[in-house]
PDB file of C-alpha atoms in Angstrom:
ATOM      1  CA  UNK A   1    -109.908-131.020 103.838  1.00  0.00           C
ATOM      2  CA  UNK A   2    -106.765-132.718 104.233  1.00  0.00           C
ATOM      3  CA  UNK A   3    -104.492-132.770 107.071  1.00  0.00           C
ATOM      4  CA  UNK A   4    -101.170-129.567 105.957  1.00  0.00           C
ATOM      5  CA  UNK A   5    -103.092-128.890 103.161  1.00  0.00           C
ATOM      6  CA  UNK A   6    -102.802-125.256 102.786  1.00  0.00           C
ATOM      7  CA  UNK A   7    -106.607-123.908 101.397  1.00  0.00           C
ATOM      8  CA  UNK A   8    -107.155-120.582 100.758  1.00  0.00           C
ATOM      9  CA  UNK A   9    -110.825-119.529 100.125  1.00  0.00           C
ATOM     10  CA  UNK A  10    -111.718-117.047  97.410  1.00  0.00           C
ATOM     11  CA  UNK A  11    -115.099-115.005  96.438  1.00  0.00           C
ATOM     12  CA  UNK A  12    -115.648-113.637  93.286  1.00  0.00           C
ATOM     13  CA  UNK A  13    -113.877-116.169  91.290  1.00  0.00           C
ATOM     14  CA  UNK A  14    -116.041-115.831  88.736  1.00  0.00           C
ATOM     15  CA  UNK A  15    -114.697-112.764  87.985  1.00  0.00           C
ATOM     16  CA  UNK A  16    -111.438-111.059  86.412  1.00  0.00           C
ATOM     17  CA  UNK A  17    -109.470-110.359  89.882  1.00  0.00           C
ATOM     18  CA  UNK A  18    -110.949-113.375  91.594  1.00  0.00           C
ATOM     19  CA  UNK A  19    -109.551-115.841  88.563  1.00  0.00           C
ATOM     20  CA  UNK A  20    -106.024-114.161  88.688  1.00  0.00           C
ATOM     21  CA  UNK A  21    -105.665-114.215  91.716  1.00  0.00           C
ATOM     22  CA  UNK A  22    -107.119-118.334  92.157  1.00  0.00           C
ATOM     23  CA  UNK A  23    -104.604-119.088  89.969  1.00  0.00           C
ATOM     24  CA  UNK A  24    -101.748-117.506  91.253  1.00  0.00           C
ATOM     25  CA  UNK A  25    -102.730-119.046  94.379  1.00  0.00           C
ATOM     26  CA  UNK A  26    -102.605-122.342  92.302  1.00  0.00           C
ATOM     27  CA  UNK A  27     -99.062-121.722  91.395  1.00  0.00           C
ATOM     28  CA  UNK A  28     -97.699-121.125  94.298  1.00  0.00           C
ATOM     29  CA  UNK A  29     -98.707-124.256  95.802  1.00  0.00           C
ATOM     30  CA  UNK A  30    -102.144-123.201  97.151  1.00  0.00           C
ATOM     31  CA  UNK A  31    -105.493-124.971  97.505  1.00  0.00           C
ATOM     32  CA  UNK A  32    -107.933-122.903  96.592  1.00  0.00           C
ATOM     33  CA  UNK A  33    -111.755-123.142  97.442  1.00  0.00           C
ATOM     34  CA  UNK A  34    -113.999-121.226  95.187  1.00  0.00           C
ATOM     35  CA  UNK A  35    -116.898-119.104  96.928  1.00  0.00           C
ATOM     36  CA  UNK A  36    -118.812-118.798  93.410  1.00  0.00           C
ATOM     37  CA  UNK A  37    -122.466-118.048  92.005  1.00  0.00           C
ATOM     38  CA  UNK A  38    -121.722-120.843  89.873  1.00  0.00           C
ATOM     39  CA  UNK A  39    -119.760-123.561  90.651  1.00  0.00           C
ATOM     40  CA  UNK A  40    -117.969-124.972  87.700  1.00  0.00           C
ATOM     41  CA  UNK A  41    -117.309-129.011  87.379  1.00  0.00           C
ATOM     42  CA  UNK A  42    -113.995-130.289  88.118  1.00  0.00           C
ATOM     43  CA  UNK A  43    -113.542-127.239  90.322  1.00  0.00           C
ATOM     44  CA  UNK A  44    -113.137-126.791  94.789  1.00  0.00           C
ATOM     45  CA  UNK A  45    -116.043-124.957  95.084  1.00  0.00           C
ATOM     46  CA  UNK A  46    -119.171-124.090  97.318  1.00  0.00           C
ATOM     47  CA  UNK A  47    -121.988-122.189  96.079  1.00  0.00           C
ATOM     48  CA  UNK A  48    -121.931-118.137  97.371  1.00  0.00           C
ATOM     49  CA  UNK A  49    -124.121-115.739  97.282  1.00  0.00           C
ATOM     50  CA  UNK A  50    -122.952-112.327  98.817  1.00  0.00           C
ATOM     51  CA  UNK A  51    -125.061-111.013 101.477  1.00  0.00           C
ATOM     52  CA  UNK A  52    -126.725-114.354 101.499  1.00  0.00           C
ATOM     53  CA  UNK A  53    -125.918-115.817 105.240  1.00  0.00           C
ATOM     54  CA  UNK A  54    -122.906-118.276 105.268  1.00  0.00           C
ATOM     55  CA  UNK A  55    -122.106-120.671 108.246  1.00  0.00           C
ATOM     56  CA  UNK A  56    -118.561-121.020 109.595  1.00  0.00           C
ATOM     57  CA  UNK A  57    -118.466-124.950 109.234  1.00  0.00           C
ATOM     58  CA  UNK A  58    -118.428-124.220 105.259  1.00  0.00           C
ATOM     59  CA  UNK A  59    -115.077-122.300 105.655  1.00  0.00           C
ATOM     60  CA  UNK A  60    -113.617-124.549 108.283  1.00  0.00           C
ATOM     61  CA  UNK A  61    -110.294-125.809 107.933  1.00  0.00           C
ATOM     62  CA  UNK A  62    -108.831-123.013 104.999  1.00  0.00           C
ATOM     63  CA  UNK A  63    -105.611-121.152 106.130  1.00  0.00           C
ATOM     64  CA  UNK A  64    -106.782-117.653 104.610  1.00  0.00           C
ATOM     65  CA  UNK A  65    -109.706-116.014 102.675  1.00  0.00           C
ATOM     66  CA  UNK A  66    -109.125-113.624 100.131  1.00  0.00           C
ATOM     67  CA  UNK A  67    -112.747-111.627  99.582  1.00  0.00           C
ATOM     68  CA  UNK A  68    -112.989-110.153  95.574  1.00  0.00           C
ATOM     69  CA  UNK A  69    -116.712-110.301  95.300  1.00  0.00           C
ATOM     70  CA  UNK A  70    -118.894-107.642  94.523  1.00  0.00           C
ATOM     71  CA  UNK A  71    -122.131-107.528  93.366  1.00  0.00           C
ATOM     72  CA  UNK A  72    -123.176-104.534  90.834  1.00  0.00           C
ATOM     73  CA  UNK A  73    -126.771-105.658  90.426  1.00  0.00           C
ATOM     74  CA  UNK A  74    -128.347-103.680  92.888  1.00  0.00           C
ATOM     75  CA  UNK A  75    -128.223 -99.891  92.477  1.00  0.00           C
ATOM     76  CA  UNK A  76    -129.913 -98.305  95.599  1.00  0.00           C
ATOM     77  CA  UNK A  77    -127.931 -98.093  98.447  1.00  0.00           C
ATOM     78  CA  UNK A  78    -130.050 -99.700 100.960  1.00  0.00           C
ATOM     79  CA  UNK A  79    -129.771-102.624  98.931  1.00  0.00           C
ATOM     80  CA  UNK A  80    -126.012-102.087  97.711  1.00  0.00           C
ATOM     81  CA  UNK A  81    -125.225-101.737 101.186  1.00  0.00           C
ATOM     82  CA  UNK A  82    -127.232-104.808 102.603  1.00  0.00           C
ATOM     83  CA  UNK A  83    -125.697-106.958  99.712  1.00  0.00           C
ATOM     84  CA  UNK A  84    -121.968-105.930  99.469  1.00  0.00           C
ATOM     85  CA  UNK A  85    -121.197-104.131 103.184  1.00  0.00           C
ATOM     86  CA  UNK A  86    -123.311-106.528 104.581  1.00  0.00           C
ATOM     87  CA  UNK A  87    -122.474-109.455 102.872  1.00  0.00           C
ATOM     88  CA  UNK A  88    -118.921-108.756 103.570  1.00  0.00           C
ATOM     89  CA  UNK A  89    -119.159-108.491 107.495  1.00  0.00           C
ATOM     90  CA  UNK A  90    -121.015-112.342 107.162  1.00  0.00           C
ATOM     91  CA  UNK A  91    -118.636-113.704 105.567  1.00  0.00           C
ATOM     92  CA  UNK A  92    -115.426-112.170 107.532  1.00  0.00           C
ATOM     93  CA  UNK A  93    -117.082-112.742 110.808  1.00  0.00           C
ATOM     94  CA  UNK A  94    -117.622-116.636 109.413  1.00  0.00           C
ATOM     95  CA  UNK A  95    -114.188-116.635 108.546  1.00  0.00           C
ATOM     96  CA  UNK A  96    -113.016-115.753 112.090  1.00  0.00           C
ATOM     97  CA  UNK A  97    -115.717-118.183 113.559  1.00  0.00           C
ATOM     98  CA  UNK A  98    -114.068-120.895 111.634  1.00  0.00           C
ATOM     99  CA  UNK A  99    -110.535-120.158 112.806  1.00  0.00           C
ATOM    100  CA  UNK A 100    -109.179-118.686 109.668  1.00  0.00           C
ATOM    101  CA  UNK A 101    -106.265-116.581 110.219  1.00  0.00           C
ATOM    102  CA  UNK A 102    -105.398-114.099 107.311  1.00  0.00           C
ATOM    103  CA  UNK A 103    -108.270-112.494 106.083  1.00  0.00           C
ATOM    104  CA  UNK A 104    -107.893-110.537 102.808  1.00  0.00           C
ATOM    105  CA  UNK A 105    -110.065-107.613 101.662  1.00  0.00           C
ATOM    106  CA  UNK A 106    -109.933-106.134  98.139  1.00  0.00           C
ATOM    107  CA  UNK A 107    -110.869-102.396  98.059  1.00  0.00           C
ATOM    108  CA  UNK A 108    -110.308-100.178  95.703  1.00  0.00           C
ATOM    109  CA  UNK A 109    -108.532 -96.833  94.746  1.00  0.00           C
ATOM    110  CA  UNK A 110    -112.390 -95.246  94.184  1.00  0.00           C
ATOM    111  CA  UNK A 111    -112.919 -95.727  98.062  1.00  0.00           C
ATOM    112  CA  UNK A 112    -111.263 -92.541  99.981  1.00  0.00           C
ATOM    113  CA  UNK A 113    -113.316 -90.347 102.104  1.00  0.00           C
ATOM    114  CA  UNK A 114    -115.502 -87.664 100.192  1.00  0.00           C
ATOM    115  CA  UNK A 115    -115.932 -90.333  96.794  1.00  0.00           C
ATOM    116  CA  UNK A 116    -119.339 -89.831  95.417  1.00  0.00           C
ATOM    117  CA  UNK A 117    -119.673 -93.019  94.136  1.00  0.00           C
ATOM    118  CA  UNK A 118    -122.027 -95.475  95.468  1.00  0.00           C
ATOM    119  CA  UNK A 119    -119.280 -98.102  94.504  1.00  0.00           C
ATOM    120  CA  UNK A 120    -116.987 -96.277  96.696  1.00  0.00           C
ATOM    121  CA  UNK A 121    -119.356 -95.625  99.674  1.00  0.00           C
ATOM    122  CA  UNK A 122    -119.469 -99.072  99.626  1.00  0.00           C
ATOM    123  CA  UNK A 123    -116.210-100.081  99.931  1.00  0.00           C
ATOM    124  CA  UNK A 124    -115.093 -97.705 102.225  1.00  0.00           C
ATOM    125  CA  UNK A 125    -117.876 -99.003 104.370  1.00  0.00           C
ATOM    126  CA  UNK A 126    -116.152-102.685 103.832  1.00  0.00           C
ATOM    127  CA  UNK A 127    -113.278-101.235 104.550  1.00  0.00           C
ATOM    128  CA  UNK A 128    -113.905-100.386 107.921  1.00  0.00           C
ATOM    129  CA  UNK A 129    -115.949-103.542 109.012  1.00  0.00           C
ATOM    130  CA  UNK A 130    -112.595-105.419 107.690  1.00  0.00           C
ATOM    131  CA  UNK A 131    -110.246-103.653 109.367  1.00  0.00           C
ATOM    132  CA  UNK A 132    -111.940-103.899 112.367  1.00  0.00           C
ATOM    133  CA  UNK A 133    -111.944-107.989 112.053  1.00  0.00           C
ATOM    134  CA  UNK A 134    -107.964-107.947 111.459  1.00  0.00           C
ATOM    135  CA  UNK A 135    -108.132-107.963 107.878  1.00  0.00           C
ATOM    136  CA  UNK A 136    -105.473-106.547 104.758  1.00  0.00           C
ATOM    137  CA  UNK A 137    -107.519-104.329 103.313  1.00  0.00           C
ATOM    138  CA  UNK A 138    -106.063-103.501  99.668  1.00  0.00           C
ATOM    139  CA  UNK A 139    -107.171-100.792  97.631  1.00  0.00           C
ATOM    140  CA  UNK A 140    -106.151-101.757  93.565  1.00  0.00           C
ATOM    141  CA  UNK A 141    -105.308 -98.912  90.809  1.00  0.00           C
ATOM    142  CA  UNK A 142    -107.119-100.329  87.707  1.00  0.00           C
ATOM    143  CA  UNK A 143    -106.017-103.122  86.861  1.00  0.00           C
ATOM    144  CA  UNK A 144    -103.918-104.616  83.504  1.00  0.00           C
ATOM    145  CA  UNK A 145    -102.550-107.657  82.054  1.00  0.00           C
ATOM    146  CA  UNK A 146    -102.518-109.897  79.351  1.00  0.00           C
ATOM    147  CA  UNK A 147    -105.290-111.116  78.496  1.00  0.00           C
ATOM    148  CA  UNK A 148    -107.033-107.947  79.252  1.00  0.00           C
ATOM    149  CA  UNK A 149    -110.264-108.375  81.301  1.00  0.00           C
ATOM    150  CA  UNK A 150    -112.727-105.841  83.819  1.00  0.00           C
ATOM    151  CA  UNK A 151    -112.313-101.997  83.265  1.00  0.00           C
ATOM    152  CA  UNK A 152    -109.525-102.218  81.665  1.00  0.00           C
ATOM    153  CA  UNK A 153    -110.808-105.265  79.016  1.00  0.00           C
ATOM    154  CA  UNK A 154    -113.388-102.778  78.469  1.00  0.00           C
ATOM    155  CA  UNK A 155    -111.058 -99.963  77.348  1.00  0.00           C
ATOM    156  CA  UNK A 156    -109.067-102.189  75.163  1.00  0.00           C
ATOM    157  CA  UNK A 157    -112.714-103.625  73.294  1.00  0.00           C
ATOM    158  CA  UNK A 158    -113.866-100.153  72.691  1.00  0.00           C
ATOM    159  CA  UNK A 159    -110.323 -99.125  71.082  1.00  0.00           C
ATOM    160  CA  UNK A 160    -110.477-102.403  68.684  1.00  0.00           C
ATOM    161  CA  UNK A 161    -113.924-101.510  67.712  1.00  0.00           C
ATOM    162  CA  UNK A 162    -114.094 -98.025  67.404  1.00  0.00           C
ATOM    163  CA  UNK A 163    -111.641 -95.689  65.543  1.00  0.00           C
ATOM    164  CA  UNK A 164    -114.109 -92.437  67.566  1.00  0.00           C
ATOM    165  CA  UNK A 165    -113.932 -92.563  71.128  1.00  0.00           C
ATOM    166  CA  UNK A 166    -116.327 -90.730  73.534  1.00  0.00           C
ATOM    167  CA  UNK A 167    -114.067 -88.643  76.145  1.00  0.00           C
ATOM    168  CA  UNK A 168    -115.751 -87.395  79.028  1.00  0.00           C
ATOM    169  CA  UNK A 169    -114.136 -84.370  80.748  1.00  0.00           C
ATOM    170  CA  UNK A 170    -111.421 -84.051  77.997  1.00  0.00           C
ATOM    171  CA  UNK A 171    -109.810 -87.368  79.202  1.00  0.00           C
ATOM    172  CA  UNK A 172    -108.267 -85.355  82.304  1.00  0.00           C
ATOM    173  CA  UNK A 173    -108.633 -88.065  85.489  1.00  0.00           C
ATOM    174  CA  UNK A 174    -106.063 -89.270  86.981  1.00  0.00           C
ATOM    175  CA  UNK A 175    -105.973 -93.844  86.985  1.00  0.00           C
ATOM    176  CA  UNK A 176    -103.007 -95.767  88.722  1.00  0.00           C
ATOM    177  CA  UNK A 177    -102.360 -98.853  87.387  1.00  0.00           C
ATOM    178  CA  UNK A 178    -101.218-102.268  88.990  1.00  0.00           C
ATOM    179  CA  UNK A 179    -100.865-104.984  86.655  1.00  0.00           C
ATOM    180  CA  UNK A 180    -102.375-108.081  87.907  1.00  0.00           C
ATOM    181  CA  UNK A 181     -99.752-110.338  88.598  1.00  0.00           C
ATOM    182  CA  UNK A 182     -97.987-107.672  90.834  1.00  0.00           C
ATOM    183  CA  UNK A 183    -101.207-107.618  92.605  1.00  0.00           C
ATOM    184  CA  UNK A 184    -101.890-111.275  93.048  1.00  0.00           C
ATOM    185  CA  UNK A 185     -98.541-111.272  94.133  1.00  0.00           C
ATOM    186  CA  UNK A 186     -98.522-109.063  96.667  1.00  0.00           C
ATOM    187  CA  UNK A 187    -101.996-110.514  97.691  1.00  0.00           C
ATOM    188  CA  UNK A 188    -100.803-114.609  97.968  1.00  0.00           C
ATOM    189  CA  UNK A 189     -97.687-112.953 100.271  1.00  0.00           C
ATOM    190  CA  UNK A 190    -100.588-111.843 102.546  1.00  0.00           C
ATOM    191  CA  UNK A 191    -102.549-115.221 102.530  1.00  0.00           C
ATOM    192  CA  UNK A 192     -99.076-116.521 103.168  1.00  0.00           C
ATOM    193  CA  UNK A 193     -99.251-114.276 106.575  1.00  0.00           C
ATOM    194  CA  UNK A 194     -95.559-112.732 105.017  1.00  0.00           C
ATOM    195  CA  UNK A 195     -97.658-109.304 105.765  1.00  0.00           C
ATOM    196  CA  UNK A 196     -99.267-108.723 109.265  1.00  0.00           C
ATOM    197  CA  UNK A 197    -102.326-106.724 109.326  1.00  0.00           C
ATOM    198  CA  UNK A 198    -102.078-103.184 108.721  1.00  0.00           C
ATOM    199  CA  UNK A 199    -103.972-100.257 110.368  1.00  0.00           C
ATOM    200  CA  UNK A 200    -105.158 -98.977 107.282  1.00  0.00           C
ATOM    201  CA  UNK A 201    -106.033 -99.744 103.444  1.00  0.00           C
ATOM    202  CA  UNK A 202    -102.922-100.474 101.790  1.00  0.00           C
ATOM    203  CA  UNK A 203    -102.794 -99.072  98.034  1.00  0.00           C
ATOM    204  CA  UNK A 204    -101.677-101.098  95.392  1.00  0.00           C
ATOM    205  CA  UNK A 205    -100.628 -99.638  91.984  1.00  0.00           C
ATOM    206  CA  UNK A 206     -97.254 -98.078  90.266  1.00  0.00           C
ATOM    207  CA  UNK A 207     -97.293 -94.211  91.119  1.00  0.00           C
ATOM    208  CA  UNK A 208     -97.105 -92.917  87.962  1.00  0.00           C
ATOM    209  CA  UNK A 209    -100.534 -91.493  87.208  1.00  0.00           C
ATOM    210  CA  UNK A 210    -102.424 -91.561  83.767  1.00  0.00           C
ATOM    211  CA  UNK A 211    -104.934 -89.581  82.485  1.00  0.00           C
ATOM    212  CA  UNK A 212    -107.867 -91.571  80.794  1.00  0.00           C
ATOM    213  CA  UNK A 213    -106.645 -90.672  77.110  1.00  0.00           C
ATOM    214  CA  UNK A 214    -103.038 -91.428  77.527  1.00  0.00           C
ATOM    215  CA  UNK A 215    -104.493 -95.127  78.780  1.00  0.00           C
ATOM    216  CA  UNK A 216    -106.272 -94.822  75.289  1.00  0.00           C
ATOM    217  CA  UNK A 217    -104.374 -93.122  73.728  1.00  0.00           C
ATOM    218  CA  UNK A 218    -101.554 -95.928  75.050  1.00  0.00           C
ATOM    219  CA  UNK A 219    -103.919 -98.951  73.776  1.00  0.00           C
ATOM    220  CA  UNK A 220    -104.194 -97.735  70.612  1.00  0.00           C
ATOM    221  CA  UNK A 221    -100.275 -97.091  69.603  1.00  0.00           C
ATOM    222  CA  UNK A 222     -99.922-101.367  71.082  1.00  0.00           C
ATOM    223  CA  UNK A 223    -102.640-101.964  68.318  1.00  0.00           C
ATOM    224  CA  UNK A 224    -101.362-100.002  65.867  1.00  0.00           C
ATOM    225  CA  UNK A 225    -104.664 -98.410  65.589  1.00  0.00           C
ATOM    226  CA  UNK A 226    -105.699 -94.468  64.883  1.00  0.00           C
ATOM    227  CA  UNK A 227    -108.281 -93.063  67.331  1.00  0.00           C
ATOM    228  CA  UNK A 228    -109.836 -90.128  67.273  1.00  0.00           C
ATOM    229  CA  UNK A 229    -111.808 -88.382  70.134  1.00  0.00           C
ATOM    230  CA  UNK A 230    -115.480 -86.514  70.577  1.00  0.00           C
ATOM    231  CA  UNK A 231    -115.644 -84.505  73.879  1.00  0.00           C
ATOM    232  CA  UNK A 232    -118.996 -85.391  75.362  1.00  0.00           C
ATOM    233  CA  UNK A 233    -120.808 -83.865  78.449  1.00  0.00           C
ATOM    234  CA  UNK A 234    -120.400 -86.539  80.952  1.00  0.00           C
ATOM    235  CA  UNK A 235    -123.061 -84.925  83.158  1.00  0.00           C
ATOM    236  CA  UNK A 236    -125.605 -85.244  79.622  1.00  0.00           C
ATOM    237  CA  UNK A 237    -124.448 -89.171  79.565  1.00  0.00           C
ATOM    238  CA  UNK A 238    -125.205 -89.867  83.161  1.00  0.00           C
ATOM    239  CA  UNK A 239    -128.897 -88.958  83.168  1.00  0.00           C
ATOM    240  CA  UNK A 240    -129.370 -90.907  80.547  1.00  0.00           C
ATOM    241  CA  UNK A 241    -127.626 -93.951  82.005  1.00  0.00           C
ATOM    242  CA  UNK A 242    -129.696 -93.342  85.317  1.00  0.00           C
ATOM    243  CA  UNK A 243    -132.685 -93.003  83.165  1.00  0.00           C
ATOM    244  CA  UNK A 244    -132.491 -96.236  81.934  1.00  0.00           C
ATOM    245  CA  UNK A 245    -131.566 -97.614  84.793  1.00  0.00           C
ATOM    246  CA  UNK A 246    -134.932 -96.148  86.324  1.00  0.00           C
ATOM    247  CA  UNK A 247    -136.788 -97.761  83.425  1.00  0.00           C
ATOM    248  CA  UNK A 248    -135.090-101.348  84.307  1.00  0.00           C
ATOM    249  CA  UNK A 249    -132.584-101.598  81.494  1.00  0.00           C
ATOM    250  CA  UNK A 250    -129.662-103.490  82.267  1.00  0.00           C
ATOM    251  CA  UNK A 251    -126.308-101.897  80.959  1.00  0.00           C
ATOM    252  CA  UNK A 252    -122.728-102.800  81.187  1.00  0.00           C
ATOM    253  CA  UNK A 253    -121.572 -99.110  82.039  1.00  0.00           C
ATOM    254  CA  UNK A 254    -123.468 -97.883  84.713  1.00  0.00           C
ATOM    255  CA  UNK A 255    -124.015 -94.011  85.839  1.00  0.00           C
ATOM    256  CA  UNK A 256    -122.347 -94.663  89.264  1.00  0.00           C
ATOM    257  CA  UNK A 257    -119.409 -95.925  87.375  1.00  0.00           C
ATOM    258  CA  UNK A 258    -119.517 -92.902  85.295  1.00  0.00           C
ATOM    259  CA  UNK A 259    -119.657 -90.725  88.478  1.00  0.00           C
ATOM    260  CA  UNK A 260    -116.634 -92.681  89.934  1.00  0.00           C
ATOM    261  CA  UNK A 261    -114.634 -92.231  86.994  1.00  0.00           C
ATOM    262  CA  UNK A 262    -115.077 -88.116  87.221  1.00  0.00           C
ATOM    263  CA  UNK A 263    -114.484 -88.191  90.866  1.00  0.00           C
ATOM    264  CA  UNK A 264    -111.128 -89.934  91.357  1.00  0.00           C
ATOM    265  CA  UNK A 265    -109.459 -89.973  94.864  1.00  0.00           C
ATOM    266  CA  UNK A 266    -107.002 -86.372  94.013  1.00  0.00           C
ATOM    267  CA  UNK A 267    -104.117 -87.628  96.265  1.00  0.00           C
ATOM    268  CA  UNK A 268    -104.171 -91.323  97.213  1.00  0.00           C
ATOM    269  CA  UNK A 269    -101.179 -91.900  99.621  1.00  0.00           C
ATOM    270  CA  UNK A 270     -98.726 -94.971  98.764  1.00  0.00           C
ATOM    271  CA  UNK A 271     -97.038 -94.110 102.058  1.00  0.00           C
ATOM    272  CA  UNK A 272     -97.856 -98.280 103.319  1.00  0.00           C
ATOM    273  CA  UNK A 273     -96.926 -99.819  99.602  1.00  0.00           C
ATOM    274  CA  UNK A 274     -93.441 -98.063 100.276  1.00  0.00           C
ATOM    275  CA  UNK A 275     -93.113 -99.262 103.575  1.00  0.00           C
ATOM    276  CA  UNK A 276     -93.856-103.025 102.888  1.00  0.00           C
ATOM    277  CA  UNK A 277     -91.427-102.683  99.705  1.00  0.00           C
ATOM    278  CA  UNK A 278     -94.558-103.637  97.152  1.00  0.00           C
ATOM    279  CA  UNK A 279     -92.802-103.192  93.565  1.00  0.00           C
ATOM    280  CA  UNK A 280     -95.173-102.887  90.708  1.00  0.00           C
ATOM    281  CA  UNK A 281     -94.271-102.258  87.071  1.00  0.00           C
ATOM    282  CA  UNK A 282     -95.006 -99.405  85.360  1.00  0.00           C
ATOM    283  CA  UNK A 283     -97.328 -99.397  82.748  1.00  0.00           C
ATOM    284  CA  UNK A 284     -96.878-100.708  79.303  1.00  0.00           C
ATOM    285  CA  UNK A 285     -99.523-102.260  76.886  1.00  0.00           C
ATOM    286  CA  UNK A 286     -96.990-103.385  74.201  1.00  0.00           C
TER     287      UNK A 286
END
């Protein structure tokens, strides 16, 4: 690593949040070292695997770390917990071995206490081994842009391919949205140390809420598509997801990401975005 070089480390490149927020990085002027399952050529990069053990010389020399990965293989908690809550106090407590100074945790708006979520039991869990190192922890509304990608790409596949739409729970929970470059925004200003650690998760999304058809409902009207909807009991849809699950299928929507989705945190507080003057745009698929 080069002498004033500013290197920030990122997990979970791989992924949606992970990319955005490398390139941002990028942009504004920002080495970036991938922590990745799979390096790509022509890419900074050192082979990760979270909850795998990682040694401090590896992250020597990087300014910041921002930490996106998560790993949804596993689905029992003793192994959720000794991959992702785990995995995420090795590599923090690397980080700080190796001298970096802003540490950077991504949450999310499914951690709050009471979630029922293994996904959010999780992260809360993260959450508290972070703070407890010094580290920003953020907790992201879901997240949009253009291209559309994660949760979100999800929503906008099923719309383009499907004029019926399941609806589970008559499309009633609540999402807050942050569109991604607002977030990778607000998350290079912390690599940048322009925001000192805070004492608690800081939430990260325009406070207008949505329910889950409006977001549809929204997609659709951009497309100029017509969508109906077939109320389905979500409770009927989750045994079978966890039945397959049991059998060793392998599914892109998982029951615990059904049970997040029905259990959404009733009254997240944006009490810290206000106070550290985050602006994110409303939200507006057109």
């Amino acid at each position: 690593m080069n002498a004033g070089e500013s290197i920030c480390i990122v997990s979970g490149t791989g992924g949606y949040l992970g990319g955005r927020v490398a390139a941002m990085l990028e942009r504004r002027g920002q080495t970036v070292l991938e922590l990745t399952r799979n390096p790509k050529p022509g890419r900074r990069a050192t082979s990760f695997r979270l909850g795998a053990d990682i040694q401090a010389s590896a992250l020597a020399g990087a300014n910041s770390l921002v930490h996106c990965a998560y790993d949804f293989k596993p689905l029992k908690w003793n192994e959720i917990y000794e991959v992702n809550v785990a995995g995420t106090e090795k590599l923090l407590r690397a980080a700080r071995q190796a001298g970096v100074r802003n540490l950077v945790y991504i949450s999310s708006i499914s951690a709050f206490d009471g979630c029922r979520s293994l996904y959010g039991r999780a992260k809360l869990a993260a959450e508290t081994i972070a703070l407890s190192l010094g580290a920003i922890v953020i907790r992201p509304g879901l997240v949009w842009g253009q291209p559309p990608g994660a949760m979100f790409g999800r929503l906008v596949q099923q719309v383009d391919h499907a004029r019926l739409l399941p609806l589970f729970g008559r499309g009633a929970q609540i999402q807050y949205l942050v569109h991604d470059e607002d977030l990778a925004n607000f998350i290079c200003d912390c690599t940048a140390g322009k925001i000192s650690a805070q004492p608690s998760p800081v939430t990260v999304a325009h406070e207008q809420p949505w329910r889950f058809r409006q977001i549809l409902e929204a997609i659709a009207q951009a497309k100029g598509k017509r969508v109906s909807f077939i109320p389905i009991p979500w409770r009927l849809v989750w045994a079978g997801l966890k039945a397959a699950e049991l059998g060793g299928a392998r599914i892109s929507f998982r029951s615990d990401s059904l049970v997040s989705l029905m259990n959404q945190n009733p009254n997240p507080s944006f009490a810290l975005q206000r106070s550290l003057n985050i602006r994110c745009r409303p939200f507006s698929f057109f």
